[in-house]
Amino acid sequence: MKNIILIGIFLIFSLMGHSQVADVAGLSVSPERSRDYDAIHYKISLSVDFDKKYLEGQNTITLASLTNGLKTIKLDAESILVTDVLSNKGVHLDFYQTEENLFIKTARSYGYNDTITFTVKYHLSEPVPGLRFIEAKGNRPEQVSSDCFPNKARQWIPCYDFPNDKATQEMIITTNSKYKVLSNGRFISKTENNNGTSTWHWRQENPNSTYLINLSIADYLVVKDSLENLPVNYWVYPSMANDVERVFGKTPYMIDFFNHLYNYEYPWAKYDQVVSGYIGGGAEATSATLLGEGIVTDGYTEQDYYREYVIAHEIAHQWWGDLITCRSWEHTWLNESFGTYSDHLYTSYDKGKDEGDYDLLTKKNNYLEEAHNRFMRPIVYLNYKQPGDNFNRHTYEKGACTLHLFRYILGDDIFFRVISAFLHKHEFQSVTTSDFIKCVKDVSGKNMDWFFDQYFYKPGHPVFTISKIWDEENKELTLTIIQEQDKWENVPIYAIPVRLGIFSEGKKEVKEYWIREKTEVIKIRLDKEPDIVRFDDGNYILKEWTYRKSQKELLFQATNDDMIGRMWAVNQLAEYEDEPKTLDLWKQIAEGDVFWAVRSAAIEMIGKYHGEDNNYFLKKCAGDNRSKTRAAAIKAMGDLKESSNKDFFKKTFKTENSYAVKAEALIAIGKCGGKSDISFLKEAGLQKSYSNVVAKASQKAIQIISENE
């Protein structure tokens, strides 16, 4: 990026504080929910009727009182109609319902730690968001699919529905024998009844929060796999049979990776993944993850749309979110930042450093897009209206990038010991940010309160302006670093370690400096002027920055730095776009850089600044071995709006095996074509593709032609 300028009006949310009751948007604080009992076990027995979209049954609840004099038990219950409540001795208990709750009068007063067991009988006569009856469509079979996140278990199970309580559970489901039933935990039995139904029994033997409950019913194809003695199964539509191994086959490998990474063996009885007709991405139900239909792709899609990280992300949640769970929703980062950073670690491990670095860069840019265009607020954020408000790019991507810096500051040995110790100490518990901070102190001996204050309890991120001067006479380099972000409310001046990579005579020396003030001046004695000084060598800081360099420096960096640095230099060379050496280097990189994203960046620059004179070169780049780079070349050619390229785009569409490239070819036709091309575009749009990207591109191309006529 060239000289980043922050534009627009930023919505800056106030720093949360213990005395704060509302932020500038007027949202009240949502504290952790209070309770007067601890749910211990739910035994849920339901009969599910697909035709009537109806279920009835009961939940036998065991709980322990957390107070003396407990006489009324309040459960969360929406949409369901309770017909009776019985004590464990079969005595009818008085109860009443409101729109949101069930209140039960106990037979006697209970004291602290007394155990109570009772049964709630009920039915549900209409579909609800928490348990969806999904019609058959195309290759999708009819199904029942739960969606308990974040507080919708209460729509079909009377329960205590907040993550600061965990309970074990049983799910005993009776339905038509043609269906298979999946839930959490260990498979106990399947019983064939005499009326065309079967009863499935699952038992979740370690406690989990209610939003992690899964009930999935359909005519599934179940493909069995394993990691040693751990059952690993894939519940898919029968039409997906040929894609199962390619899509899911690395699941045991991923689980094994996380076993070693966290130094904590997978904690549940099995790991199932089930395709749902409702879920968009994934939902990490304990031991039984739900995944959207889009996770199952054909062989062409993988080169364009990387979905493997979704599987890795949801597996990581079996530790981060399921084994330990945020105690209340402001601590969502303990689930999602770790899940997101874990899928990054998997990508780096499995795909290599460059792919991992690019993945983290993408996460950083996703957060920055939200910070620029929606809001900027602390990661630990109490001022939310609904729990889902905290599931955003701050808790996912910003949190992941922040953990990356935290790992650098602690060092790998301490960082991974901390997270392993945290999982072991708090296994099967609900946790807070304070719990994690204390674990850091206990394991490392380091007080990192300052870090969490900056990055988790305050909004924003560093924005640097960097300049350097070389004093030839005194052989001294002066680097001036200014933090510009303090113009925003509550955004701190950061105390942060910065690595400087000093490249000279074919060697690189890395020096670390701590910066703590708005303006820091660093002086370094060297034998000669360095070829470049790389700021944040290793890319550890979530940042924006302006750092103007000479063309000579950028030419060197674009061919000698790591992948992130090379790509940055390629883009920065736009300042010298009219210099012949710049175009020559862009061409060299477009054909020769080892990483596809750097090649793509160079192609974009050539197309933007020199496309008209380099149409043939761009056409050559459209034969790159990576589909994303080919797509970049086709886009650059399309932006030229040269009608002479139209036949090439049509040929590309017909011969390409990449949906992304096909889509760019159609859009390019729209940019350079006319009404006579609409019939081709309409026919092309009939081609099936992942997420209908080809059809959408066809429609966009036709729209472009219509607007240009």
XYZ file of C-alpha atoms in Angstrom:
709
model
C 0.000 0.000 0.000
C 1.205 3.450 -0.820
C 1.349 5.932 2.042
C -1.680 4.711 3.934
C -4.111 7.491 4.819
C -6.948 6.736 7.163
C -10.111 8.186 5.695
C -13.759 8.430 6.700
C -15.344 8.770 10.084
C -14.374 6.078 12.545
C -16.905 4.922 15.077
C -14.718 4.665 18.162
C -16.208 2.851 21.097
C -15.280 3.773 24.627
C -12.876 1.682 26.639
C -14.766 -0.644 28.903
C -14.298 -0.045 32.583
C -15.672 -1.500 35.780
C -17.825 1.558 36.407
C -18.941 2.038 32.844
C -22.628 1.450 32.106
C -22.911 2.465 28.444
C -20.753 3.300 25.437
C -21.112 6.216 23.027
C -23.615 4.229 20.963
C -25.891 3.992 23.984
C -25.577 0.237 24.470
C -25.816 -0.907 28.075
C -23.320 -3.252 29.634
C -24.208 -6.958 29.416
C -22.612 -8.569 32.471
C -22.217 -12.250 33.217
C -25.523 -13.804 34.146
C -26.208 -14.713 37.778
C -27.633 -18.134 38.723
C -28.716 -19.921 41.889
C -28.030 -23.489 40.791
C -25.490 -25.540 38.865
C -26.938 -27.733 36.123
C -25.293 -31.160 36.308
C -27.052 -33.364 33.744
C -29.745 -33.167 31.061
C -31.412 -36.386 29.909
C -33.383 -35.350 26.837
C -35.848 -37.839 25.324
C -37.672 -36.617 22.209
C -39.876 -37.997 19.469
C -39.365 -36.078 16.213
C -42.012 -36.064 13.470
C -40.723 -34.728 10.143
C -44.124 -34.572 8.453
C -45.753 -32.503 11.192
C -42.568 -30.591 12.030
C -43.294 -31.500 15.604
C -41.447 -32.886 18.579
C -42.490 -33.955 22.016
C -40.796 -35.542 24.969
C -39.088 -34.608 28.168
C -35.928 -33.372 29.786
C -34.922 -34.929 33.107
C -32.747 -32.340 34.795
C -30.312 -32.849 37.656
C -28.930 -29.751 39.327
C -27.277 -28.656 42.558
C -28.375 -25.630 44.556
C -25.876 -22.783 44.884
C -27.851 -21.129 47.665
C -29.813 -21.899 50.797
C -33.569 -21.762 50.610
C -34.001 -22.596 46.941
C -37.740 -23.010 46.328
C -38.221 -21.841 42.736
C -36.198 -23.013 39.770
C -36.056 -20.731 36.743
C -35.266 -22.352 33.389
C -34.897 -20.802 29.963
C -37.739 -21.979 27.748
C -38.980 -20.276 24.602
C -41.443 -21.565 21.977
C -41.955 -24.919 23.735
C -45.168 -25.700 25.600
C -44.647 -27.420 28.952
C -47.386 -29.883 29.853
C -46.136 -31.290 33.166
C -43.280 -31.246 35.660
C -42.599 -34.263 37.877
C -40.261 -34.730 40.821
C -37.914 -37.707 40.839
C -40.588 -39.512 42.875
C -43.279 -38.826 40.283
C -44.973 -36.026 42.203
C -46.522 -33.281 40.068
C -44.838 -29.941 40.703
C -46.459 -26.566 40.263
C -45.078 -24.485 37.418
C -45.877 -21.564 35.170
C -44.469 -20.246 31.897
C -43.734 -16.823 30.483
C -42.601 -16.132 26.909
C -38.981 -16.676 27.904
C -38.898 -18.814 31.036
C -40.280 -21.774 32.942
C -40.689 -21.374 36.720
C -40.951 -24.543 38.832
C -42.032 -24.630 42.468
C -40.056 -27.289 44.278
C -41.651 -29.712 46.763
C -39.441 -28.363 49.553
C -36.741 -25.829 50.263
C -33.240 -26.885 49.170
C -29.954 -25.874 50.757
C -26.539 -25.206 49.310
C -25.152 -28.158 47.305
C -28.372 -30.171 47.617
C -29.068 -32.184 44.468
C -32.456 -31.918 42.754
C -33.793 -34.084 39.924
C -37.062 -33.465 38.100
C -38.588 -34.056 34.659
C -40.099 -31.440 32.352
C -42.539 -32.778 29.771
C -43.189 -30.594 26.754
C -43.775 -30.343 23.026
C -42.815 -28.026 20.187
C -45.361 -27.613 17.435
C -43.594 -25.199 15.084
C -40.103 -24.876 13.570
C -37.770 -22.557 15.460
C -34.341 -21.133 14.595
C -32.776 -23.322 17.303
C -33.978 -26.541 15.628
C -34.751 -26.253 11.958
C -36.838 -28.579 9.833
C -35.219 -28.243 6.412
C -37.017 -29.330 3.246
C -35.368 -31.536 0.634
C -34.016 -29.592 -2.324
C -31.897 -30.897 -5.172
C -29.263 -33.185 -3.655
C -30.082 -31.956 -0.155
C -32.144 -34.497 1.845
C -34.817 -33.348 4.262
C -33.292 -32.896 7.661
C -33.532 -31.571 11.177
C -30.543 -29.436 12.098
C -29.930 -27.697 15.413
C -28.495 -24.205 15.700
C -28.119 -23.590 19.432
C -25.618 -20.732 19.210
C -25.612 -18.479 21.121
C -28.793 -18.898 23.191
C -31.245 -20.904 21.104
C -31.036 -24.286 22.851
C -33.867 -22.938 25.030
C -36.140 -22.974 21.974
C -36.336 -26.769 22.041
C -34.809 -27.787 25.395
C -35.827 -26.316 28.765
C -32.434 -25.618 30.335
C -30.068 -23.036 31.775
C -28.851 -21.454 28.550
C -25.736 -19.400 29.248
C -22.075 -20.441 28.834
C -21.061 -19.932 32.484
C -22.696 -23.289 33.287
C -21.752 -26.681 31.893
C -23.575 -29.985 32.160
C -23.331 -33.502 30.837
C -26.200 -34.695 28.661
C -27.958 -37.598 27.024
C -29.933 -37.337 23.806
C -32.479 -40.109 23.219
C -34.205 -39.464 19.904
C -37.004 -41.445 18.286
C -37.816 -40.777 14.631
C -38.555 -42.501 11.315
C -36.248 -45.475 10.769
C -35.108 -44.163 7.395
C -33.141 -41.399 9.133
C -29.849 -41.404 11.009
C -29.455 -39.362 14.186
C -26.309 -37.627 15.418
C -25.662 -35.860 18.689
C -22.784 -35.083 21.034
C -20.646 -37.625 22.794
C -20.509 -41.400 22.731
C -22.915 -43.504 20.697
C -24.758 -45.781 23.120
C -27.358 -47.642 21.093
C -29.859 -47.728 18.267
C -33.129 -49.580 18.867
C -35.578 -50.553 16.138
C -39.169 -50.101 17.293
C -42.267 -51.934 16.014
C -43.876 -48.885 14.413
C -41.414 -47.892 11.720
C -39.330 -45.759 14.041
C -35.940 -46.183 15.656
C -34.481 -44.712 18.824
C -30.924 -43.387 18.953
C -29.100 -42.837 22.232
C -26.059 -40.546 22.571
C -24.316 -39.619 25.827
C -22.078 -36.587 26.341
C -20.042 -37.712 29.349
C -18.004 -34.567 29.981
C -19.760 -31.255 30.659
C -20.330 -28.671 27.975
C -22.381 -25.488 27.569
C -25.844 -25.666 26.014
C -24.977 -23.672 22.894
C -22.667 -26.559 21.940
C -25.486 -29.133 21.727
C -25.996 -30.770 18.329
C -28.984 -32.687 17.018
C -28.795 -33.632 13.334
C -31.264 -35.984 11.645
C -31.337 -36.973 7.963
C -30.747 -39.822 5.561
C -27.016 -39.319 5.924
C -24.187 -41.288 4.414
C -21.802 -41.960 7.321
C -18.179 -42.468 6.303
C -16.048 -43.893 9.100
C -12.464 -42.911 9.830
C -10.266 -42.814 12.930
C -7.186 -41.480 14.637
C -5.851 -44.555 16.410
C -8.666 -45.377 18.884
C -10.583 -42.143 18.338
C -13.648 -42.571 16.072
C -13.730 -39.907 13.349
C -16.813 -39.894 11.122
C -18.169 -37.777 8.293
C -21.962 -37.399 8.019
C -22.664 -36.216 4.484
C -25.379 -36.305 1.848
C -25.311 -39.461 -0.300
C -24.596 -37.268 -3.356
C -21.303 -36.192 -1.738
C -19.847 -39.705 -1.557
C -17.127 -39.147 -4.171
C -15.845 -35.976 -2.480
C -15.617 -37.187 1.120
C -12.020 -38.388 1.113
C -10.700 -35.270 -0.615
C -12.636 -32.853 1.603
C -12.471 -34.562 5.001
C -9.611 -37.028 4.682
C -7.070 -34.884 6.544
C -9.242 -34.614 9.671
C -7.290 -37.204 11.730
C -4.049 -35.511 10.651
C -5.408 -32.150 11.863
C -6.514 -33.557 15.217
C -3.089 -35.100 15.682
C -1.465 -31.759 14.839
C -3.478 -29.972 17.514
C -2.859 -32.766 20.031
C 0.847 -32.032 19.773
C 0.530 -28.268 19.371
C -1.475 -27.841 22.575
C 0.183 -30.761 24.391
C -3.331 -31.865 25.325
C -4.911 -34.968 23.831
C -8.243 -34.545 22.075
C -10.709 -34.447 24.997
C -13.935 -36.009 23.665
C -15.259 -39.508 22.938
C -15.294 -39.049 19.163
C -15.153 -36.448 16.439
C -17.967 -36.224 13.920
C -18.504 -33.664 11.199
C -22.011 -33.304 9.802
C -23.221 -31.333 6.801
C -26.112 -28.990 7.525
C -28.436 -27.312 5.063
C -28.572 -24.224 7.257
C -25.106 -23.516 8.674
C -23.091 -21.068 6.581
C -19.536 -21.884 7.709
C -19.247 -24.091 10.752
C -20.512 -24.492 14.316
C -18.277 -26.259 16.817
C -20.782 -28.422 18.667
C -18.888 -30.607 21.121
C -17.515 -33.700 19.357
C -20.034 -33.181 16.507
C -19.240 -30.122 14.394
C -21.841 -28.806 11.974
C -20.540 -27.616 8.609
C -22.323 -25.808 5.806
C -22.905 -27.517 2.490
C -20.270 -25.277 0.918
C -17.535 -27.198 2.728
C -17.962 -30.034 0.229
C -16.418 -28.814 -3.003
C -15.566 -30.399 -6.306
C -12.009 -30.930 -7.495
C -11.817 -27.596 -9.334
C -12.856 -25.433 -6.400
C -9.961 -26.037 -4.035
C -7.477 -24.140 -6.197
C -9.598 -20.986 -5.912
C -11.390 -21.143 -2.583
C -9.418 -22.582 0.320
C -11.899 -24.297 2.670
C -9.563 -26.595 4.578
C -8.977 -23.879 7.174
C -12.666 -24.078 8.141
C -12.280 -27.728 9.077
C -9.100 -26.920 11.014
C -10.768 -23.969 12.747
C -13.706 -26.045 13.980
C -11.413 -28.836 15.153
C -9.392 -26.295 17.144
C -12.629 -25.252 18.846
C -12.870 -28.686 20.418
C -10.227 -27.300 22.783
C -10.805 -23.544 22.473
C -14.518 -23.034 23.034
C -15.624 -26.547 23.966
C -13.048 -27.840 26.471
C -12.680 -24.331 27.837
C -15.545 -21.947 27.101
C -15.885 -18.196 27.493
C -17.672 -17.632 30.774
C -19.688 -14.783 29.302
C -19.771 -13.323 25.824
C -17.343 -10.446 26.328
C -14.634 -13.110 26.628
C -15.494 -14.565 23.220
C -11.878 -14.135 22.111
C -10.900 -17.145 24.222
C -12.993 -19.203 21.805
C -12.557 -17.366 18.527
C -9.134 -15.706 18.625
C -7.561 -19.030 19.561
C -9.661 -20.868 16.978
C -8.614 -18.411 14.275
C -4.961 -18.375 15.289
C -5.010 -22.165 15.404
C -6.260 -22.445 11.831
C -3.410 -20.090 10.876
C -0.902 -22.314 12.651
C -2.296 -25.306 10.796
C -2.040 -23.511 7.447
C 1.582 -22.595 8.168
C 2.385 -26.160 9.192
C 0.645 -27.866 6.300
C 1.023 -25.362 3.443
C 4.326 -23.725 4.296
C 5.515 -20.410 5.690
C 4.524 -18.240 2.743
C 0.941 -19.504 2.713
C 0.807 -19.076 6.477
C 2.142 -15.517 6.286
C -0.333 -14.665 3.542
C -3.151 -16.130 5.636
C -2.200 -13.933 8.605
C -1.948 -10.889 6.323
C -5.463 -11.625 5.067
C -6.725 -11.841 8.648
C -5.065 -8.519 9.446
C -6.643 -6.828 6.438
C -10.057 -8.256 7.302
C -9.821 -6.654 10.735
C -8.618 -3.342 9.280
C -11.562 -3.301 6.881
C -13.926 -3.587 9.845
C -12.005 -0.955 11.805
C -12.154 1.460 8.863
C -15.749 0.917 7.855
C -17.756 -0.336 10.853
C -16.291 0.210 14.298
C -13.169 0.086 16.409
C -13.600 -1.267 19.923
C -11.861 -3.417 22.530
C -11.625 -7.160 21.978
C -12.986 -7.717 25.501
C -16.209 -5.801 25.060
C -19.089 -5.600 27.511
C -21.269 -3.131 25.612
C -23.130 -5.542 23.386
C -26.834 -5.919 22.776
C -26.838 -9.551 21.626
C -24.124 -12.190 22.218
C -23.572 -12.452 18.469
C -22.439 -8.813 18.424
C -19.106 -9.971 19.843
C -18.472 -12.448 17.046
C -16.750 -10.140 14.584
C -13.380 -9.445 13.004
C -12.089 -8.035 16.268
C -12.551 -11.298 18.174
C -11.574 -13.500 15.237
C -8.896 -11.831 13.118
C -7.616 -9.049 15.365
C -7.416 -11.486 18.243
C -5.498 -13.994 16.131
C -2.990 -11.343 15.019
C -2.626 -10.171 18.611
C -1.900 -13.704 19.782
C 0.800 -13.864 17.102
C 2.527 -10.833 18.634
C 1.981 -12.211 22.138
C 3.664 -15.451 21.078
C 6.654 -13.485 19.760
C 7.014 -11.485 22.982
C 6.815 -14.559 25.226
C 8.775 -16.828 22.890
C 7.523 -20.141 21.542
C 8.534 -22.223 24.539
C 6.667 -20.109 27.087
C 3.694 -19.364 24.821
C 2.885 -22.988 24.133
C 3.505 -23.980 27.750
C 1.039 -21.285 28.815
C -1.755 -22.410 26.516
C -1.245 -26.063 27.428
C -1.274 -25.236 31.136
C -4.415 -23.138 30.662
C -6.241 -26.013 28.972
C -5.204 -28.491 31.647
C -6.000 -26.227 34.581
C -9.421 -25.144 33.304
C -10.534 -28.222 31.386
C -14.344 -28.549 31.165
C -14.740 -25.131 32.781
C -15.982 -21.714 31.748
C -13.233 -19.095 31.843
C -12.539 -15.380 31.657
C -9.748 -13.199 30.344
C -8.538 -12.776 33.923
C -8.135 -16.550 34.206
C -5.862 -16.517 31.185
C -3.846 -13.520 32.409
C -3.291 -15.249 35.743
C -2.171 -18.435 33.972
C 0.383 -16.418 32.023
C 1.805 -15.138 35.302
C 1.756 -18.541 36.967
C 3.524 -20.330 34.105
C 5.913 -17.685 32.828
C 6.473 -15.522 35.896
C 5.832 -12.514 33.654
C 3.340 -9.779 34.424
C 1.734 -9.121 31.034
C -1.085 -6.892 32.320
C 0.266 -4.031 30.192
C -0.103 -6.122 27.048
C -3.709 -7.079 27.729
C -4.539 -3.516 28.704
C -3.247 -2.250 25.342
C -4.533 -4.940 23.044
C -7.587 -6.489 24.691
C -9.131 -3.782 26.885
C -8.541 -0.825 24.566
C -9.557 -0.314 20.957
C -7.381 0.269 17.931
C -3.954 -0.653 16.656
C -0.612 1.054 15.983
C -0.302 3.404 13.010
C 3.329 4.261 12.312
C 5.073 6.922 10.267
C 8.674 5.874 9.733
C 11.591 7.795 8.258
C 15.328 7.247 8.158
C 18.476 9.258 7.539
C 21.961 7.942 6.778
C 24.895 10.012 7.992
C 27.778 8.952 5.744
C 30.370 10.943 7.636
C 29.569 9.425 11.024
C 28.385 6.063 9.615
C 25.202 6.389 11.584
C 21.632 5.432 10.686
C 18.819 7.394 12.358
C 15.353 5.895 12.298
C 12.421 7.994 13.502
C 9.222 6.145 14.421
C 6.065 8.120 15.181
C 2.845 6.553 16.471
C -0.066 8.419 14.875
C -3.042 6.501 16.277
C -3.495 8.627 19.405
C -5.822 10.929 17.442
C -8.535 8.329 18.163
C -10.315 8.206 21.498
C -8.921 5.685 24.018
C -6.383 4.239 21.566
C -3.058 4.020 23.410
C 0.499 4.814 22.510
C 1.829 1.280 22.449
C 4.751 -0.223 24.281
C 5.877 -2.733 21.719
C 8.996 -4.553 20.521
C 10.025 -3.815 16.948
C 12.462 -5.907 14.940
C 14.602 -4.057 12.407
C 16.024 -6.163 9.608
C 19.185 -4.516 8.314
C 20.206 -5.822 4.891
C 23.779 -5.123 3.818
C 26.239 -6.853 1.461
C 24.104 -9.955 1.068
C 23.559 -10.436 4.804
C 20.745 -9.541 7.184
C 21.167 -8.567 10.810
C 18.076 -8.296 13.014
C 18.022 -5.879 15.927
C 15.124 -5.581 18.385
C 14.127 -2.269 19.949
C 11.314 -1.469 22.361
C 9.330 1.631 21.538
C 7.214 3.238 24.249
C 6.722 6.876 23.311
C 4.780 8.643 20.599
C 8.068 9.503 18.892
C 11.090 7.267 19.143
C 14.465 7.972 17.567
C 16.781 5.018 17.098
C 20.442 5.544 16.160
C 22.505 2.631 14.843
C 26.234 2.667 13.998
C 27.027 0.684 10.844
C 30.034 0.199 8.593
C 28.147 1.334 5.504
C 24.690 2.450 4.415
C 22.409 -0.609 4.375
C 20.558 -1.733 1.273
C 17.277 -1.587 3.196
C 16.080 -1.359 6.772
C 13.031 -3.550 7.170
C 10.558 -2.338 9.815
C 8.874 -5.148 11.793
C 11.031 -7.867 10.318
C 9.070 -11.103 10.676
C 5.682 -9.313 10.473
C 4.679 -9.675 14.118
C 2.784 -6.413 14.651
C -0.801 -5.755 13.645
C -0.216 -2.306 12.202
C -0.665 0.286 9.541
C 2.377 2.215 8.466
C 3.861 4.775 6.110
C 7.512 4.266 5.270
C 8.741 6.043 2.166
C 11.710 4.438 0.474
C 13.783 5.218 -2.582
C 13.266 3.300 -5.791
C 16.647 1.643 -5.276
C 15.609 0.368 -1.850
C 12.269 -0.929 -3.104
C 13.846 -2.684 -6.069
C 16.159 -4.465 -3.645
C 13.407 -5.315 -1.176
C 11.091 -6.663 -3.874
C 13.597 -9.410 -4.682
C 15.385 -10.019 -1.365
C 12.871 -9.757 1.480
C 10.408 -12.317 2.799
C 7.109 -12.779 0.965
C 5.229 -10.054 2.879
C 8.070 -7.589 2.374
C 8.406 -8.412 -1.322
C 4.699 -7.899 -1.941
C 4.725 -4.630 0.001
C 7.658 -3.356 -2.056
C 5.965 -4.367 -5.323
C 2.979 -2.204 -4.381
C 5.103 0.671 -3.077
C 6.928 0.836 -6.391
C 3.779 2.434 -7.810
C 5.349 5.711 -6.648
C 8.008 5.135 -9.284
C 5.741 3.612 -11.918
C 7.129 5.775 -14.746
C 10.696 4.566 -14.197
C 11.860 1.862 -16.660
C 13.533 -0.168 -13.903
C 10.215 -0.433 -12.096
C 8.406 -1.951 -15.070
C 11.327 -4.288 -15.745
C 11.246 -5.552 -12.160
C 7.472 -5.931 -12.138
C 7.754 -8.114 -15.217
C 10.545 -10.145 -13.660
C 8.506 -10.714 -10.531
C 5.266 -11.411 -12.409
C 6.940 -14.360 -14.087
C 9.538 -15.414 -11.575
C 8.597 -14.866 -7.939
C 8.142 -18.142 -6.087
C 4.866 -17.113 -4.443
C 1.640 -16.615 -6.349
C 0.413 -13.561 -4.419
C 3.605 -11.612 -5.159
C 3.298 -12.497 -8.839
C -0.336 -11.400 -8.739
C 0.589 -8.064 -7.143
C 3.141 -7.381 -9.872
C 0.606 -8.267 -12.571
C -1.878 -5.869 -11.028
C 0.691 -3.067 -11.081
C 1.617 -3.750 -14.713
C -2.020 -3.741 -15.743
C -2.772 -0.561 -13.817
C 0.149 1.521 -15.045
C 1.437 -0.089 -18.240
C -1.339 -2.376 -19.404
C -1.927 -0.889 -22.848
C 1.667 -1.511 -23.885
C 1.879 -4.945 -22.260
C -1.246 -6.747 -23.370
C 0.800 -9.620 -24.780
C 2.757 -9.952 -21.539
C -0.437 -10.051 -19.477
C -1.819 -12.698 -21.824
C 1.325 -14.707 -21.145
C 0.786 -14.340 -17.385
C -2.727 -15.727 -17.855
C -0.991 -19.079 -18.323
C 0.487 -19.079 -14.796
C 0.325 -22.384 -12.917
C -1.752 -20.850 -10.091
C -5.376 -20.019 -10.753
C -5.382 -16.904 -8.575
C -2.490 -15.446 -10.557
C -4.208 -16.310 -13.832
C -7.317 -14.566 -12.527
C -5.237 -11.467 -11.719
C -3.903 -11.413 -15.267
C -7.365 -11.779 -16.810
C -8.690 -8.992 -14.584
C -5.817 -6.711 -15.579
C -6.527 -7.399 -19.256
C -10.247 -6.856 -18.757
C -9.628 -3.452 -17.206
C -7.993 -2.394 -20.484
C -11.414 -2.724 -22.197
C -9.734 -3.798 -25.433
C -12.273 -5.418 -27.753
C -9.441 -7.323 -29.440
C -9.089 -9.405 -26.250
C -12.672 -10.627 -26.333
C -11.998 -13.848 -28.236
C -9.168 -14.651 -25.841
C -11.514 -14.244 -22.879
C -14.094 -16.523 -24.493
C -11.458 -19.145 -25.195
C -10.214 -18.838 -21.615
C -13.713 -19.413 -20.298
C -14.136 -22.551 -22.388
C -10.756 -24.098 -21.575
C -10.186 -23.075 -17.933
C -10.677 -25.499 -15.033
C -10.805 -22.680 -12.469
C -14.131 -21.123 -11.557
C -12.381 -17.943 -10.409
C -10.635 -17.512 -13.756
C -13.826 -18.333 -15.649
C -15.637 -15.665 -13.650
C -12.971 -13.038 -14.369
C -13.093 -13.931 -18.071
C -16.838 -13.306 -18.196
C -16.528 -9.966 -16.389
C -13.737 -9.021 -18.793
C -16.070 -9.769 -21.714
C -18.581 -7.424 -20.142
C -15.970 -4.661 -19.979
C -14.859 -4.949 -23.595
C -17.917 -6.477 -25.275
C -21.341 -5.410 -26.440
C -24.914 -6.595 -26.940
C -23.768 -9.268 -29.394
C -21.969 -11.025 -26.528
C -24.965 -11.290 -24.215
C -26.102 -14.631 -25.621
C -22.639 -16.082 -24.916
C -22.719 -14.678 -21.387
C -26.179 -16.057 -20.689
C -25.212 -19.530 -21.857
C -21.966 -19.356 -19.851
C -23.940 -18.363 -16.777
C -25.786 -21.671 -16.836
C -22.587 -23.513 -15.903
C -22.645 -24.816 -12.329
C -19.892 -23.529 -10.068
C -18.940 -23.099 -6.437
C -21.244 -20.527 -4.787
C -22.561 -19.770 -8.280
C -19.538 -17.549 -8.974
C -19.807 -18.156 -12.726
C -23.514 -17.289 -12.845
C -22.925 -14.169 -10.750
C -20.074 -13.105 -13.045
C -22.308 -13.621 -16.067
C -24.979 -11.386 -14.549
C -22.403 -8.743 -13.658
C -20.980 -8.775 -17.195
C -24.423 -8.354 -18.724
C -25.107 -5.473 -16.342
C -21.840 -3.777 -17.367
C -22.790 -4.056 -21.054
C -26.257 -2.663 -20.367
C -24.851 0.296 -18.449
C -22.345 1.062 -21.198
C -24.871 0.988 -24.049
